[in-house]
Amino acid sequence: MDSSLSIWESCNQSQDHTGRLQKPVAAASAASSPGRRDQTSPQAQKPWHHFTHQGKPYRLVRMLPGDYPGESIQPHQTATAKVYTLSGTVQVQARATARTPHLVHVIWEDEKGETFGTWLPRLSVKFDSLPPSTNE
């Protein structure tokens, strides 16, 4: 036994390790170079998050109803909706399609003709006329 080796190292050298799993060794690649690690990949563009209003692009802030069951609004009701974006709120003419005790789902078309829909807080949606909800 070599005195420069610890008892564990000498034991490992003397045993046959065939058939045992080996710790994986990372392969050197361009992705693991220090300069590459500092770079982040660009955010994937999700077109359903972006809409245009009065010539300016906006990104939606999405809300979800959670476990509350949605009640369909039939026929869809016209409304003025305050849509929340990352750069503030935008007021659009929309149609309400469903509601929960706290949120209302609205749809609208942006200036490019694309249809968007999102859940908004009830206080952000002003209806032209709407029958009383059965959930209240």
GROMACS .gro file of N, CA and C in nm:
model
  408
    1MET      N    1   0.084  -0.118   0.000
    1MET     CA    2   0.000   0.000   0.000
    1MET      C    3   0.088   0.124   0.000
    2ASP      N    4   0.058   0.216  -0.087
    2ASP     CA    5   0.134   0.341  -0.100
    2ASP      C    6   0.092   0.434   0.013
    3SER      N    7   0.190   0.492   0.084
    3SER     CA    8   0.159   0.577   0.198
    3SER      C    9   0.101   0.711   0.156
    4SER      N   10   0.114   0.749   0.029
    4SER     CA   11   0.058   0.877  -0.017
    4SER      C   12  -0.092   0.866  -0.044
    5LEU      N   13  -0.145   0.746  -0.052
    5LEU     CA   14  -0.289   0.726  -0.077
    5LEU      C   15  -0.363   0.708   0.054
    6SER      N   16  -0.484   0.760   0.059
    6SER     CA   17  -0.567   0.738   0.177
    6SER      C   18  -0.618   0.595   0.174
    7ILE      N   19  -0.674   0.553   0.284
    7ILE     CA   20  -0.727   0.417   0.293
    7ILE      C   21  -0.840   0.395   0.192
    8TRP      N   22  -0.920   0.497   0.168
    8TRP     CA   23  -1.032   0.486   0.075
    8TRP      C   24  -0.983   0.482  -0.070
    9GLU      N   25  -0.883   0.562  -0.100
    9GLU     CA   26  -0.828   0.561  -0.236
    9GLU      C   27  -0.764   0.427  -0.269
   10SER      N   28  -0.690   0.373  -0.174
   10SER     CA   29  -0.625   0.245  -0.199
   10SER      C   30  -0.729   0.133  -0.212
   11CYS      N   31  -0.835   0.141  -0.135
   11CYS     CA   32  -0.942   0.041  -0.144
   11CYS      C   33  -1.010   0.048  -0.280
   12ASN      N   34  -1.038   0.169  -0.326
   12ASN     CA   35  -1.101   0.186  -0.457
   12ASN      C   36  -1.014   0.137  -0.570
   13GLN      N   37  -0.884   0.157  -0.560
   13GLN     CA   38  -0.793   0.112  -0.665
   13GLN      C   39  -0.785  -0.040  -0.668
   14SER      N   40  -0.795  -0.103  -0.555
   14SER     CA   41  -0.779  -0.248  -0.549
   14SER      C   42  -0.906  -0.324  -0.588
   15GLN      N   43  -1.021  -0.260  -0.587
   15GLN     CA   44  -1.146  -0.329  -0.619
   15GLN      C   45  -1.177  -0.316  -0.768
   16ASP      N   46  -1.247  -0.414  -0.818
   16ASP     CA   47  -1.292  -0.413  -0.958
   16ASP      C   48  -1.423  -0.336  -0.965
   17HIS      N   49  -1.427  -0.231  -1.046
   17HIS     CA   50  -1.546  -0.147  -1.056
   17HIS      C   51  -1.624  -0.168  -1.185
   18THR      N   52  -1.603  -0.276  -1.254
   18THR     CA   53  -1.676  -0.298  -1.378
   18THR      C   54  -1.823  -0.323  -1.347
   19GLY      N   55  -1.909  -0.270  -1.427
   19GLY     CA   56  -2.052  -0.288  -1.408
   19GLY      C   57  -2.114  -0.185  -1.315
   20ARG      N   58  -2.034  -0.102  -1.252
   20ARG     CA   59  -2.087   0.002  -1.164
   20ARG      C   60  -2.108   0.129  -1.243
   21LEU      N   61  -2.204   0.204  -1.202
   21LEU     CA   62  -2.229   0.332  -1.268
   21LEU      C   63  -2.117   0.429  -1.234
   22GLN      N   64  -2.075   0.502  -1.333
   22GLN     CA   65  -1.973   0.603  -1.313
   22GLN      C   66  -2.038   0.741  -1.310
   23LYS      N   67  -1.980   0.829  -1.234
   23LYS     CA   68  -2.028   0.967  -1.230
   23LYS      C   69  -2.005   1.029  -1.368
   24PRO      N   70  -2.109   1.090  -1.427
   24PRO     CA   71  -2.091   1.147  -1.560
   24PRO      C   72  -1.995   1.265  -1.555
   25VAL      N   73  -1.917   1.275  -1.659
   25VAL     CA   74  -1.822   1.385  -1.671
   25VAL      C   75  -1.875   1.478  -1.778
   26ALA      N   76  -1.879   1.607  -1.748
   26ALA     CA   77  -1.932   1.704  -1.843
   26ALA      C   78  -1.838   1.718  -1.961
   27ALA      N   79  -1.895   1.718  -2.078
   27ALA     CA   80  -1.816   1.738  -2.199
   27ALA      C   81  -1.794   1.886  -2.220
   28ALA      N   82  -1.677   1.920  -2.266
   28ALA     CA   83  -1.648   2.061  -2.294
   28ALA      C   84  -1.720   2.100  -2.422
   29SER      N   85  -1.785   2.212  -2.419
   29SER     CA   86  -1.855   2.261  -2.538
   29SER      C   87  -1.854   2.412  -2.537
   30ALA      N   88  -1.897   2.468  -2.647
   30ALA     CA   89  -1.906   2.614  -2.657
   30ALA      C   90  -2.006   2.668  -2.556
   31ALA      N   91  -2.109   2.589  -2.525
   31ALA     CA   92  -2.213   2.635  -2.431
   31ALA      C   93  -2.160   2.645  -2.289
   32SER      N   94  -2.051   2.571  -2.258
   32SER     CA   95  -2.000   2.576  -2.121
   32SER      C   96  -1.885   2.674  -2.105
   33SER      N   97  -1.849   2.745  -2.211
   33SER     CA   98  -1.741   2.842  -2.198
   33SER      C   99  -1.787   2.961  -2.116
   34PRO      N  100  -1.696   3.026  -2.044
   34PRO     CA  101  -1.736   3.137  -1.956
   34PRO      C  102  -1.812   3.248  -2.028
   35GLY      N  103  -1.771   3.284  -2.148
   35GLY     CA  104  -1.841   3.390  -2.221
   35GLY      C  105  -1.983   3.350  -2.257
   36ARG      N  106  -2.002   3.225  -2.291
   36ARG     CA  107  -2.134   3.176  -2.331
   36ARG      C  108  -2.228   3.168  -2.211
   37ARG      N  109  -2.175   3.133  -2.093
   37ARG     CA  110  -2.260   3.121  -1.975
   37ARG      C  111  -2.318   3.254  -1.933
   38ASP      N  112  -2.250   3.364  -1.964
   38ASP     CA  113  -2.300   3.497  -1.928
   38ASP      C  114  -2.417   3.540  -2.015
   39GLN      N  115  -2.431   3.480  -2.132
   39GLN     CA  116  -2.538   3.518  -2.223
   39GLN      C  117  -2.665   3.441  -2.189
   40THR      N  118  -2.779   3.508  -2.204
   40THR     CA  119  -2.906   3.439  -2.183
   40THR      C  120  -2.976   3.428  -2.317
   41SER      N  121  -3.055   3.325  -2.332
   41SER     CA  122  -3.128   3.310  -2.458
   41SER      C  123  -3.241   3.412  -2.463
   42PRO      N  124  -3.274   3.459  -2.582
   42PRO     CA  125  -3.381   3.559  -2.593
   42PRO      C  126  -3.516   3.501  -2.555
   43GLN      N  127  -3.602   3.586  -2.499
   43GLN     CA  128  -3.737   3.544  -2.463
   43GLN      C  129  -3.813   3.504  -2.589
   44ALA      N  130  -3.882   3.392  -2.583
   44ALA     CA  131  -3.965   3.351  -2.696
   44ALA      C  132  -4.085   3.445  -2.705
   45GLN      N  133  -4.111   3.493  -2.824
   45GLN     CA  134  -4.224   3.584  -2.844
   45GLN      C  135  -4.353   3.502  -2.846
   46LYS      N  136  -4.449   3.544  -2.768
   46LYS     CA  137  -4.579   3.478  -2.763
   46LYS      C  138  -4.680   3.577  -2.819
   47PRO      N  139  -4.724   3.557  -2.941
   47PRO     CA  140  -4.811   3.656  -3.005
   47PRO      C  141  -4.942   3.678  -2.932
   48TRP      N  142  -4.988   3.580  -2.855
   48TRP     CA  143  -5.116   3.597  -2.785
   48TRP      C  144  -5.103   3.688  -2.664
   49HIS      N  145  -4.982   3.733  -2.631
   49HIS     CA  146  -4.962   3.827  -2.521
   49HIS      C  147  -4.952   3.972  -2.569
   50HIS      N  148  -4.937   3.993  -2.700
   50HIS     CA  149  -4.912   4.126  -2.754
   50HIS      C  150  -5.028   4.171  -2.842
   51PHE      N  151  -5.073   4.295  -2.824
   51PHE     CA  152  -5.175   4.352  -2.911
   51PHE      C  153  -5.142   4.498  -2.938
   52THR      N  154  -5.207   4.555  -3.040
   52THR     CA  155  -5.181   4.693  -3.079
   52THR      C  156  -5.305   4.776  -3.051
   53HIS      N  157  -5.284   4.893  -2.990
   53HIS     CA  158  -5.394   4.985  -2.961
   53HIS      C  159  -5.346   5.126  -2.990
   54GLN      N  160  -5.417   5.196  -3.077
   54GLN     CA  161  -5.382   5.331  -3.119
   54GLN      C  162  -5.237   5.339  -3.167
   55GLY      N  163  -5.198   5.240  -3.247
   55GLY     CA  164  -5.066   5.237  -3.307
   55GLY      C  165  -4.952   5.197  -3.216
   56LYS      N  166  -4.979   5.165  -3.092
   56LYS     CA  167  -4.874   5.130  -2.996
   56LYS      C  168  -4.889   4.984  -2.953
   57PRO      N  169  -4.779   4.907  -2.953
   57PRO     CA  170  -4.788   4.768  -2.909
   57PRO      C  171  -4.792   4.759  -2.756
   58TYR      N  172  -4.871   4.665  -2.706
   58TYR     CA  173  -4.885   4.642  -2.562
   58TYR      C  174  -4.869   4.493  -2.534
   59ARG      N  175  -4.827   4.462  -2.412
   59ARG     CA  176  -4.819   4.323  -2.367
   59ARG      C  177  -4.917   4.305  -2.252
   60LEU      N  178  -5.005   4.204  -2.266
   60LEU     CA  179  -5.109   4.178  -2.166
   60LEU      C  180  -5.053   4.127  -2.034
   61VAL      N  181  -5.122   4.162  -1.927
   61VAL     CA  182  -5.101   4.099  -1.797
   61VAL      C  183  -5.217   4.001  -1.782
   62ARG      N  184  -5.187   3.873  -1.779
   62ARG     CA  185  -5.292   3.770  -1.775
   62ARG      C  186  -5.338   3.741  -1.633
   63MET      N  187  -5.469   3.725  -1.617
   63MET     CA  188  -5.528   3.681  -1.490
   63MET      C  189  -5.606   3.553  -1.519
   64LEU      N  190  -5.618   3.468  -1.420
   64LEU     CA  191  -5.688   3.341  -1.437
   64LEU      C  192  -5.794   3.326  -1.329
   65PRO      N  193  -5.906   3.261  -1.363
   65PRO     CA  194  -6.016   3.250  -1.266
   65PRO      C  195  -5.991   3.150  -1.154
   66GLY      N  196  -5.887   3.070  -1.163
   66GLY     CA  197  -5.860   2.973  -1.058
   66GLY      C  198  -5.965   2.863  -1.056
   67ASP      N  199  -6.010   2.825  -0.939
   67ASP     CA  200  -6.105   2.714  -0.925
   67ASP      C  201  -6.250   2.757  -0.936
   68TYR      N  202  -6.274   2.887  -0.955
   68TYR     CA  203  -6.412   2.933  -0.965
   68TYR      C  204  -6.471   2.890  -1.099
   69PRO      N  205  -6.592   2.833  -1.098
   69PRO     CA  206  -6.654   2.796  -1.225
   69PRO      C  207  -6.701   2.921  -1.299
   70GLY      N  208  -6.672   2.926  -1.428
   70GLY     CA  209  -6.716   3.039  -1.509
   70GLY      C  210  -6.861   3.023  -1.551
   71GLU      N  211  -6.933   3.133  -1.550
   71GLU     CA  212  -7.072   3.135  -1.597
   71GLU      C  213  -7.073   3.203  -1.733
   72SER      N  214  -7.121   3.133  -1.833
   72SER     CA  215  -7.125   3.189  -1.968
   72SER      C  216  -7.223   3.305  -1.975
   73ILE      N  217  -7.188   3.409  -2.049
   73ILE     CA  218  -7.278   3.522  -2.072
   73ILE      C  219  -7.332   3.507  -2.213
   74GLN      N  220  -7.459   3.475  -2.226
   74GLN     CA  221  -7.523   3.456  -2.356
   74GLN      C  222  -7.644   3.545  -2.367
   75PRO      N  223  -7.659   3.625  -2.469
   75PRO     CA  224  -7.557   3.652  -2.570
   75PRO      C  225  -7.445   3.735  -2.509
   76HIS      N  226  -7.331   3.738  -2.577
   76HIS     CA  227  -7.219   3.819  -2.528
   76HIS      C  228  -7.261   3.964  -2.518
   77GLN      N  229  -7.220   4.029  -2.410
   77GLN     CA  230  -7.260   4.168  -2.384
   77GLN      C  231  -7.148   4.264  -2.421
   78THR      N  232  -7.185   4.377  -2.483
   78THR     CA  233  -7.085   4.479  -2.514
   78THR      C  234  -7.046   4.550  -2.385
   79ALA      N  235  -6.919   4.588  -2.379
   79ALA     CA  236  -6.867   4.651  -2.258
   79ALA      C  237  -6.744   4.735  -2.292
   80THR      N  238  -6.713   4.824  -2.202
   80THR     CA  239  -6.588   4.898  -2.208
   80THR      C  240  -6.497   4.836  -2.103
   81ALA      N  241  -6.381   4.788  -2.147
   81ALA     CA  242  -6.292   4.716  -2.057
   81ALA      C  243  -6.161   4.790  -2.040
   82LYS      N  244  -6.113   4.791  -1.917
   82LYS     CA  245  -5.982   4.846  -1.885
   82LYS      C  246  -5.886   4.727  -1.881
   83VAL      N  247  -5.804   4.713  -1.987
   83VAL     CA  248  -5.713   4.600  -2.002
   83VAL      C  249  -5.578   4.636  -1.939
   84TYR      N  250  -5.528   4.547  -1.855
   84TYR     CA  251  -5.402   4.570  -1.786
   84TYR      C  252  -5.285   4.521  -1.872
   85THR      N  253  -5.185   4.608  -1.889
   85THR     CA  254  -5.065   4.574  -1.966
   85THR      C  255  -4.943   4.603  -1.880
   86LEU      N  256  -4.827   4.563  -1.929
   86LEU     CA  257  -4.703   4.589  -1.854
   86LEU      C  258  -4.669   4.737  -1.848
   87SER      N  259  -4.727   4.817  -1.939
   87SER     CA  260  -4.696   4.961  -1.940
   87SER      C  261  -4.816   5.045  -1.899
   88GLY      N  262  -4.912   4.988  -1.829
   88GLY     CA  263  -5.029   5.063  -1.782
   88GLY      C  264  -5.159   4.998  -1.827
   89THR      N  265  -5.267   5.075  -1.821
   89THR     CA  266  -5.397   5.021  -1.862
   89THR      C  267  -5.440   5.083  -1.994
   90VAL      N  268  -5.517   5.007  -2.071
   90VAL     CA  269  -5.569   5.051  -2.199
   90VAL      C  270  -5.719   5.027  -2.198
   91GLN      N  271  -5.796   5.123  -2.243
   91GLN     CA  272  -5.942   5.108  -2.248
   91GLN      C  273  -5.982   5.065  -2.389
   92VAL      N  274  -6.056   4.953  -2.399
   92VAL     CA  275  -6.100   4.900  -2.529
   92VAL      C  276  -6.249   4.869  -2.524
   93GLN      N  277  -6.310   4.870  -2.642
   93GLN     CA  278  -6.448   4.823  -2.656
   93GLN      C  279  -6.442   4.672  -2.674
   94ALA      N  280  -6.512   4.600  -2.590
   94ALA     CA  281  -6.501   4.454  -2.589
   94ALA      C  282  -6.638   4.390  -2.576
   95ARG      N  283  -6.637   4.257  -2.578
   95ARG     CA  284  -6.759   4.180  -2.554
   95ARG      C  285  -6.730   4.084  -2.438
   96ALA      N  286  -6.817   4.086  -2.338
   96ALA     CA  287  -6.802   3.997  -2.223
   96ALA      C  288  -6.859   3.861  -2.259
   97THR      N  289  -6.782   3.755  -2.234
   97THR     CA  290  -6.823   3.621  -2.272
   97THR      C  291  -6.851   3.529  -2.153
   98ALA      N  292  -6.789   3.557  -2.038
   98ALA     CA  293  -6.807   3.472  -1.920
   98ALA      C  294  -6.770   3.553  -1.796
   99ARG      N  295  -6.811   3.499  -1.680
   99ARG     CA  296  -6.776   3.567  -1.555
   99ARG      C  297  -6.769   3.467  -1.440
  100THR      N  298  -6.696   3.506  -1.339
  100THR     CA  299  -6.688   3.435  -1.211
  100THR      C  300  -6.727   3.538  -1.106
  101PRO      N  301  -6.727   3.501  -0.978
  101PRO     CA  302  -6.760   3.602  -0.877
  101PRO      C  303  -6.666   3.724  -0.877
  102HIS      N  304  -6.543   3.708  -0.927
  102HIS     CA  305  -6.446   3.817  -0.920
  102HIS      C  306  -6.396   3.868  -1.055
  103LEU      N  307  -6.404   3.785  -1.158
  103LEU     CA  308  -6.347   3.820  -1.288
  103LEU      C  309  -6.451   3.812  -1.399
  104VAL      N  310  -6.423   3.884  -1.509
  104VAL     CA  311  -6.505   3.879  -1.630
  104VAL      C  312  -6.412   3.850  -1.746
  105HIS      N  313  -6.452   3.757  -1.834
  105HIS     CA  314  -6.372   3.729  -1.954
  105HIS      C  315  -6.423   3.816  -2.067
  106VAL      N  316  -6.332   3.890  -2.131
  106VAL     CA  317  -6.370   3.977  -2.242
  106VAL      C  318  -6.287   3.940  -2.365
  107ILE      N  319  -6.346   3.968  -2.483
  107ILE     CA  320  -6.274   3.952  -2.609
  107ILE      C  321  -6.283   4.082  -2.686
  108TRP      N  322  -6.183   4.111  -2.766
  108TRP     CA  323  -6.183   4.229  -2.852
  108TRP      C  324  -6.087   4.205  -2.967
  109GLU      N  325  -6.097   4.290  -3.069
  109GLU     CA  326  -6.006   4.285  -3.182
  109GLU      C  327  -5.911   4.403  -3.174
  110ASP      N  328  -5.782   4.376  -3.199
  110ASP     CA  329  -5.687   4.488  -3.200
  110ASP      C  330  -5.687   4.552  -3.339
  111GLU      N  331  -5.601   4.650  -3.359
  111GLU     CA  332  -5.598   4.724  -3.485
  111GLU      C  333  -5.553   4.639  -3.603
  112LYS      N  334  -5.486   4.527  -3.577
  112LYS     CA  335  -5.443   4.438  -3.684
  112LYS      C  336  -5.551   4.337  -3.720
  113GLY      N  337  -5.663   4.340  -3.648
  113GLY     CA  338  -5.773   4.247  -3.673
  113GLY      C  339  -5.760   4.116  -3.599
  114GLU      N  340  -5.665   4.104  -3.509
  114GLU     CA  341  -5.648   3.982  -3.431
  114GLU      C  342  -5.739   3.986  -3.309
  115THR      N  343  -5.801   3.873  -3.278
  115THR     CA  344  -5.891   3.863  -3.163
  115THR      C  345  -5.812   3.824  -3.039
  116PHE      N  346  -5.836   3.897  -2.930
  116PHE     CA  347  -5.771   3.870  -2.802
  116PHE      C  348  -5.877   3.848  -2.697
  117GLY      N  349  -5.844   3.770  -2.596
  117GLY     CA  350  -5.933   3.748  -2.484
  117GLY      C  351  -5.854   3.737  -2.356
  118THR      N  352  -5.911   3.789  -2.249
  118THR     CA  353  -5.844   3.778  -2.119
  118THR      C  354  -5.946   3.795  -2.008
  119TRP      N  355  -5.911   3.748  -1.889
  119TRP     CA  356  -5.992   3.767  -1.769
  119TRP      C  357  -5.951   3.899  -1.706
  120LEU      N  358  -6.049   3.977  -1.663
  120LEU     CA  359  -6.024   4.106  -1.598
  120LEU      C  360  -6.104   4.113  -1.468
  121PRO      N  361  -6.059   4.193  -1.372
  121PRO     CA  362  -6.140   4.213  -1.251
  121PRO      C  363  -6.275   4.274  -1.288
  122ARG      N  364  -6.380   4.235  -1.217
  122ARG     CA  365  -6.515   4.285  -1.247
  122ARG      C  366  -6.522   4.436  -1.250
  123LEU      N  367  -6.449   4.504  -1.161
  123LEU     CA  368  -6.455   4.649  -1.155
  123LEU      C  369  -6.389   4.716  -1.275
  124SER      N  370  -6.314   4.640  -1.356
  124SER     CA  371  -6.248   4.695  -1.474
  124SER      C  372  -6.336   4.687  -1.599
  125VAL      N  373  -6.454   4.626  -1.586
  125VAL     CA  374  -6.542   4.608  -1.700
  125VAL      C  375  -6.674   4.679  -1.674
  126LYS      N  376  -6.709   4.773  -1.761
  126LYS     CA  377  -6.836   4.846  -1.751
  126LYS      C  378  -6.928   4.797  -1.863
  127PHE      N  379  -7.040   4.737  -1.824
  127PHE     CA  380  -7.134   4.681  -1.921
  127PHE      C  381  -7.233   4.786  -1.969
  128ASP      N  382  -7.272   4.774  -2.098
  128ASP     CA  383  -7.380   4.859  -2.149
  128ASP      C  384  -7.511   4.817  -2.083
  129SER      N  385  -7.535   4.687  -2.078
  129SER     CA  386  -7.651   4.631  -2.007
  129SER      C  387  -7.622   4.484  -1.982
  130LEU      N  388  -7.655   4.437  -1.863
  130LEU     CA  389  -7.628   4.298  -1.828
  130LEU      C  390  -7.729   4.251  -1.726
  131PRO      N  391  -7.793   4.137  -1.751
  131PRO     CA  392  -7.886   4.084  -1.651
  131PRO      C  393  -7.811   4.043  -1.525
  132PRO      N  394  -7.876   4.041  -1.409
  132PRO     CA  395  -7.808   4.003  -1.285
  132PRO      C  396  -7.753   3.862  -1.292
  133SER      N  397  -7.640   3.840  -1.227
  133SER     CA  398  -7.574   3.710  -1.226
  133SER      C  399  -7.642   3.618  -1.126
  134THR      N  400  -7.644   3.489  -1.156
  134THR     CA  401  -7.701   3.391  -1.062
  134THR      C  402  -7.601   3.358  -0.952
  135ASN      N  403  -7.473   3.396  -0.969
  135ASN     CA  404  -7.369   3.367  -0.869
  135ASN      C  405  -7.370   3.465  -0.753
  136GLU      N  406  -7.438   3.577  -0.765
  136GLU     CA  407  -7.431   3.681  -0.662
  136GLU      C  408  -7.537   3.666  -0.558
   0.00000   0.00000   0.00000
